[in-house]
PDB file of C-alpha atoms in Angstrom:
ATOM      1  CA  UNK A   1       8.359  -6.357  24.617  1.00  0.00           C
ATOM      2  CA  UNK A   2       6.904  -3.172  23.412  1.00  0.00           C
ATOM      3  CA  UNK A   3       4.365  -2.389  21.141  1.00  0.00           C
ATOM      4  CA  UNK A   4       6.709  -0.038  20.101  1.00  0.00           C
ATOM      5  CA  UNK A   5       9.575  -2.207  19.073  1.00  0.00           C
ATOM      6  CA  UNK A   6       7.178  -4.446  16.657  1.00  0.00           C
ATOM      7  CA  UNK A   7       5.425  -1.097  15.044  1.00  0.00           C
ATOM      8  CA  UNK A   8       9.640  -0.838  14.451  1.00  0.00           C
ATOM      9  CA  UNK A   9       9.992  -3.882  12.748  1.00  0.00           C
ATOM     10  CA  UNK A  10       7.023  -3.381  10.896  1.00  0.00           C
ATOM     11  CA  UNK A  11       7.969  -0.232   9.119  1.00  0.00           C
ATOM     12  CA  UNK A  12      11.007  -2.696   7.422  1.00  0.00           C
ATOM     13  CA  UNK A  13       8.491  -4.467   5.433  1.00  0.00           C
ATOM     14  CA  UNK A  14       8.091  -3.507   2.323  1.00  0.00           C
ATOM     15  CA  UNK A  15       5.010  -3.959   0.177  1.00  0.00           C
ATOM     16  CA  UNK A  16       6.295  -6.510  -2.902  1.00  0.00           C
ATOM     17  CA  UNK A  17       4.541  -4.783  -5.458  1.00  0.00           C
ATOM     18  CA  UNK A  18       5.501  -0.976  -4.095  1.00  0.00           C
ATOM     19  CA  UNK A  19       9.281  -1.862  -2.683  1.00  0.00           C
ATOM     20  CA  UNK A  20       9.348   1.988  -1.416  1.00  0.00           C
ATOM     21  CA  UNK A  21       6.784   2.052   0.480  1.00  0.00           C
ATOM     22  CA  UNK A  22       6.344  -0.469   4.030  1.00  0.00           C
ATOM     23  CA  UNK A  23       2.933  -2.106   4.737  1.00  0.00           C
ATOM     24  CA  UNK A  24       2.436   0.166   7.697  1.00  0.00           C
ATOM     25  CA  UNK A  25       2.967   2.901   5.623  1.00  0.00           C
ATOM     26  CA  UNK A  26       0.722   1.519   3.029  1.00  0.00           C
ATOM     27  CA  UNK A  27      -2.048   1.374   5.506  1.00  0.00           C
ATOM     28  CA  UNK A  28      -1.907  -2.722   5.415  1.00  0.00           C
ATOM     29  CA  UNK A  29      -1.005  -3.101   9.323  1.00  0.00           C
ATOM     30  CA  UNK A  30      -4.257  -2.448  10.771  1.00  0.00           C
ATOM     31  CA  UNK A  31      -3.237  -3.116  14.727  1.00  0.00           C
ATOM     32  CA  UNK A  32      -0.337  -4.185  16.578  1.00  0.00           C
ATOM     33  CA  UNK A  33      -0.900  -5.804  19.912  1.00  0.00           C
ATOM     34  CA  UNK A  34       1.737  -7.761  21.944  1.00  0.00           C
ATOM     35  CA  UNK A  35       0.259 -10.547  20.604  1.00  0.00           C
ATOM     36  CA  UNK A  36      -1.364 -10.178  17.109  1.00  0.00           C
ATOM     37  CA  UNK A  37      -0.092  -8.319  14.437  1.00  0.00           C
ATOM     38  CA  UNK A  38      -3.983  -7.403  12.177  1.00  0.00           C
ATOM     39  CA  UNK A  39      -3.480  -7.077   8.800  1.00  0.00           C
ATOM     40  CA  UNK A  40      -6.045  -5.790   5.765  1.00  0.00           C
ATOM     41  CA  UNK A  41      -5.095  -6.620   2.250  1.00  0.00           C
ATOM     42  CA  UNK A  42      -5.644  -3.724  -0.462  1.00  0.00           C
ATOM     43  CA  UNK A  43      -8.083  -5.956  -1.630  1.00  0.00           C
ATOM     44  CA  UNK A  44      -9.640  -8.943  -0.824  1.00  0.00           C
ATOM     45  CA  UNK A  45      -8.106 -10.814  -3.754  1.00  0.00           C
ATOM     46  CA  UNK A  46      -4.753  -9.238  -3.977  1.00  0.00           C
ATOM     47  CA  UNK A  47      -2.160 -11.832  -4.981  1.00  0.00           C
ATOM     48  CA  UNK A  48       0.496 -10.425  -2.598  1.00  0.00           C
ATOM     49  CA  UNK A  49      -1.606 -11.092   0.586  1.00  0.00           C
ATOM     50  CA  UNK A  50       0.944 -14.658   1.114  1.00  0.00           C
ATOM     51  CA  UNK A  51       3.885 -12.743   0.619  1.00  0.00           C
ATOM     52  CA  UNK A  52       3.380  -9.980   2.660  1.00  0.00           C
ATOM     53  CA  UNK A  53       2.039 -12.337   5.571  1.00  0.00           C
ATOM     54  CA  UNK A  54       5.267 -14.763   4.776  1.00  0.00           C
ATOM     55  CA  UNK A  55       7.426 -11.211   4.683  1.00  0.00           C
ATOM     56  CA  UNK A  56       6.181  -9.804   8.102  1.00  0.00           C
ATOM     57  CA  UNK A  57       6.764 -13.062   9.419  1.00  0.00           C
ATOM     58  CA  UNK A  58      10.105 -13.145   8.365  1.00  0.00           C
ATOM     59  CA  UNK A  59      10.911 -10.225  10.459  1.00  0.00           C
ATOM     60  CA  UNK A  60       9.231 -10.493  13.111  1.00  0.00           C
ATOM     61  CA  UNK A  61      11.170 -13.853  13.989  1.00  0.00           C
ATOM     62  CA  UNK A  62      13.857 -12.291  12.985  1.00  0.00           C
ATOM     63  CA  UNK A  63      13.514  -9.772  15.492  1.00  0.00           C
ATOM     64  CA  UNK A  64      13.007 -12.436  18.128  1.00  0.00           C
ATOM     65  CA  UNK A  65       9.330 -11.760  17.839  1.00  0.00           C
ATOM     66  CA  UNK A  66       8.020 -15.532  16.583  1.00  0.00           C
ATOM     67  CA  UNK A  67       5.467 -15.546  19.615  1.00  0.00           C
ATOM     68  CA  UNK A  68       3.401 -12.432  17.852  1.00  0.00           C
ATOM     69  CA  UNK A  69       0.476 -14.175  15.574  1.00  0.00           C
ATOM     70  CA  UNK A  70      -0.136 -12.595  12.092  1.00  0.00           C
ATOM     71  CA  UNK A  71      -4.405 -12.437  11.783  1.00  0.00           C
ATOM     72  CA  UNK A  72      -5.893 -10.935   8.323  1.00  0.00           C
ATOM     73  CA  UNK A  73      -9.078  -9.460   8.492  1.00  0.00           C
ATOM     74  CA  UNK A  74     -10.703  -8.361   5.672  1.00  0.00           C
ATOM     75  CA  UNK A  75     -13.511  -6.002   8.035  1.00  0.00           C
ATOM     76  CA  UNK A  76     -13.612  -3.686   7.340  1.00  0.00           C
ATOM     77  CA  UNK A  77     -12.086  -3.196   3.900  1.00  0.00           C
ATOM     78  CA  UNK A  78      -8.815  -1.531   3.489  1.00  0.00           C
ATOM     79  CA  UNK A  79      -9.259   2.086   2.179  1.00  0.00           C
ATOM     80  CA  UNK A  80      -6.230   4.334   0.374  1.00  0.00           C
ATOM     81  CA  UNK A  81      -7.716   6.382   3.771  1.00  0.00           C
ATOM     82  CA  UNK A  82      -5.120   4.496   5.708  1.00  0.00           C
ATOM     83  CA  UNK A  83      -1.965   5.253   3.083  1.00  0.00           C
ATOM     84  CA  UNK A  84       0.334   7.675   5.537  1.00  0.00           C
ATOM     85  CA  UNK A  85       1.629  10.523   4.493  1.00  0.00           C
ATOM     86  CA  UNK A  86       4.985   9.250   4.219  1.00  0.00           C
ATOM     87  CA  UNK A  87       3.271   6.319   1.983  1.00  0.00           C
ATOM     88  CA  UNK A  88       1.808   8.988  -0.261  1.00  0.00           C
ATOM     89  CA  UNK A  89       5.018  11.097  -0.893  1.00  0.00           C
ATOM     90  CA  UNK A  90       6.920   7.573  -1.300  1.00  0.00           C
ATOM     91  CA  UNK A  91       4.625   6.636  -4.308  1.00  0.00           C
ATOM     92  CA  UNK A  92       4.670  10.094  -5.899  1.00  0.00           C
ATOM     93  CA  UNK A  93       8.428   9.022  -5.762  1.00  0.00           C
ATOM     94  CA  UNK A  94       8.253   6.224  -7.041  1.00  0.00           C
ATOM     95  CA  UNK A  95       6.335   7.529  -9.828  1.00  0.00           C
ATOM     96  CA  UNK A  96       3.249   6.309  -8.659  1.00  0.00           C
ATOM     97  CA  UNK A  97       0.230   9.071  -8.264  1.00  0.00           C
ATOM     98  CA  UNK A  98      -1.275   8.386  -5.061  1.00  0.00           C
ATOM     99  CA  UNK A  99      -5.311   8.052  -4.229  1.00  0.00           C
ATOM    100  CA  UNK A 100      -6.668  11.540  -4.798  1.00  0.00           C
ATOM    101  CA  UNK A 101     -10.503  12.571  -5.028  1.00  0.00           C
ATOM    102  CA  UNK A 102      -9.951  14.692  -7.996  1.00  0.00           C
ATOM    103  CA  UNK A 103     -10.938  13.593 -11.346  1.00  0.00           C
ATOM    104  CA  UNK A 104      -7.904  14.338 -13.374  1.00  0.00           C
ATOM    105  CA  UNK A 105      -4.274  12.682 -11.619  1.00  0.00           C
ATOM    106  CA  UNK A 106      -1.315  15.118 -11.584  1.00  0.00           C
ATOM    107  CA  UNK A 107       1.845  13.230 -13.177  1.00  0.00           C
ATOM    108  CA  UNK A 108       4.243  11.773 -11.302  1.00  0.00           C
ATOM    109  CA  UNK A 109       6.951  12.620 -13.677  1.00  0.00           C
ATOM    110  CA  UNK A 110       6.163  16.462 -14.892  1.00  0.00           C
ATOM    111  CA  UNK A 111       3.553  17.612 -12.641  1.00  0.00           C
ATOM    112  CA  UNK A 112       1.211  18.322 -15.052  1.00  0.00           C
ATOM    113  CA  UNK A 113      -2.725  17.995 -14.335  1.00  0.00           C
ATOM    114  CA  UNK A 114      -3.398  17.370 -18.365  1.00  0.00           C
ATOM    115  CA  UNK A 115      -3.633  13.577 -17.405  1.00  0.00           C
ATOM    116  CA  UNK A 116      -6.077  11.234 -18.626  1.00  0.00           C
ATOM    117  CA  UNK A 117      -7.065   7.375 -17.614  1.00  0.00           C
ATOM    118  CA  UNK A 118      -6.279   5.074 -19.990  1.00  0.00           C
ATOM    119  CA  UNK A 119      -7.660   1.646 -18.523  1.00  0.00           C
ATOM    120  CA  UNK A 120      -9.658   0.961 -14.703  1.00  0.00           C
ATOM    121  CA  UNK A 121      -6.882  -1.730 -14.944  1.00  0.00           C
ATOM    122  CA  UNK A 122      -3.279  -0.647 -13.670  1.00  0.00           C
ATOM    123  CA  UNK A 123      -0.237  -2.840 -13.207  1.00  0.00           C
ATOM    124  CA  UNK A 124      -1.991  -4.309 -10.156  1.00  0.00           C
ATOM    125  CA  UNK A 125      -6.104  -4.327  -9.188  1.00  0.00           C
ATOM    126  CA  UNK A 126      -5.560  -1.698  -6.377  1.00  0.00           C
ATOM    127  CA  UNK A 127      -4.087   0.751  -9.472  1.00  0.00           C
ATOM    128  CA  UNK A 128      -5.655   2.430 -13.021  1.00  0.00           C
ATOM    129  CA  UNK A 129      -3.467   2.992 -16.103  1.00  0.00           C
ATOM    130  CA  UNK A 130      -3.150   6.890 -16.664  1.00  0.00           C
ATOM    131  CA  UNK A 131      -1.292   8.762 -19.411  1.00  0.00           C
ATOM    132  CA  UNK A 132      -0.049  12.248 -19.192  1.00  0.00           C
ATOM    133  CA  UNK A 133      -0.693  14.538 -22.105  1.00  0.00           C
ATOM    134  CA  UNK A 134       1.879  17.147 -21.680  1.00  0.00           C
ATOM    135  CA  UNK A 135       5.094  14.727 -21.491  1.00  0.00           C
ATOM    136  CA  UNK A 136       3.044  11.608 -22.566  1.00  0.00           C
ATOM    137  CA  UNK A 137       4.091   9.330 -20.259  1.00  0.00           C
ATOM    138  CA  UNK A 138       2.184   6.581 -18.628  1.00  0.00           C
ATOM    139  CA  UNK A 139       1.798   6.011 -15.144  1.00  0.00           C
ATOM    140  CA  UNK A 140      -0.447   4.033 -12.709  1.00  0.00           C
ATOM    141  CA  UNK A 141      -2.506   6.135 -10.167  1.00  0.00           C
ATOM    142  CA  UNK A 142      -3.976   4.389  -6.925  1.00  0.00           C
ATOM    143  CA  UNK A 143      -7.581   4.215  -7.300  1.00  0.00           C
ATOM    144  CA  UNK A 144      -9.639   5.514  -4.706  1.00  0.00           C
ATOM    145  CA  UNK A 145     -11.726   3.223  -2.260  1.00  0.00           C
TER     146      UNK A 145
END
């Protein structure tokens, strides 16, 4: 068994809340040893920290990997640091604005930068509520941390 082969399986879990975008994508899978699989939560109290732990365990025996342990750790904190690439264009996609530094979010739908927030509070704790002003459409944006 390879390292390899579970990083494989890993990238066919899918984050519940973000079904486009896999938790190694997401930055979630932390390490992958031949005998742990280390996974950080978005949050400490994210709701979907079960799931995800009951999903990647669901494919990994699947996969004939039911020896591999699952460990969270929660040190240090998850950042949107550790969001690939691949996770970032897969949000924008999705019609999600990934983490960005910048004040203003561009919309996911038009483009536009004439975006403003609307609430800290998005659809889930790790997201804010922003509206865009040019086609005035709301969207959640990926806070920063």
């Amino acid at each position: 068994m390879s390292t390899n082969s579970l990083w494989a399986v890993l990238r066919s879990v899918m984050d519940p809340e973000i079904p486009v975008v896999s938790v190694v994508d997401l930055g979630i899978v932390r390490d992958v040893t031949r005998d742990v699989v280390t996974i950080t939560p978005t949050y400490s109290g994210c709701p979907a920290t079960d799931i995800i732990h009951r999903d990647i365990r669901e494919a990994l025996d699947a996969a004939g990997f039911g020896q591999v342990a699952i460990k969270t750790s929660l040190s240090p904190p998850w950042t949107t640091d550790w969001i690939s690439d691949t996770g970032k264009q897969a949000l924008l996609a999705y019609g999600i604005a990934p983490p960005d530094l910048a004040k203003t979010a561009t919309c996911p739908q038009c483009g536009s930068a004439d975006t403003e927030e609307v609430s800290r509070f998005g659809s889930t704790p790790c997201k804010a509520q922003w509206r865009c002003k040019a086609c005035l459409e709301p969207f959640d944006r990926f806070k920063c941390h």
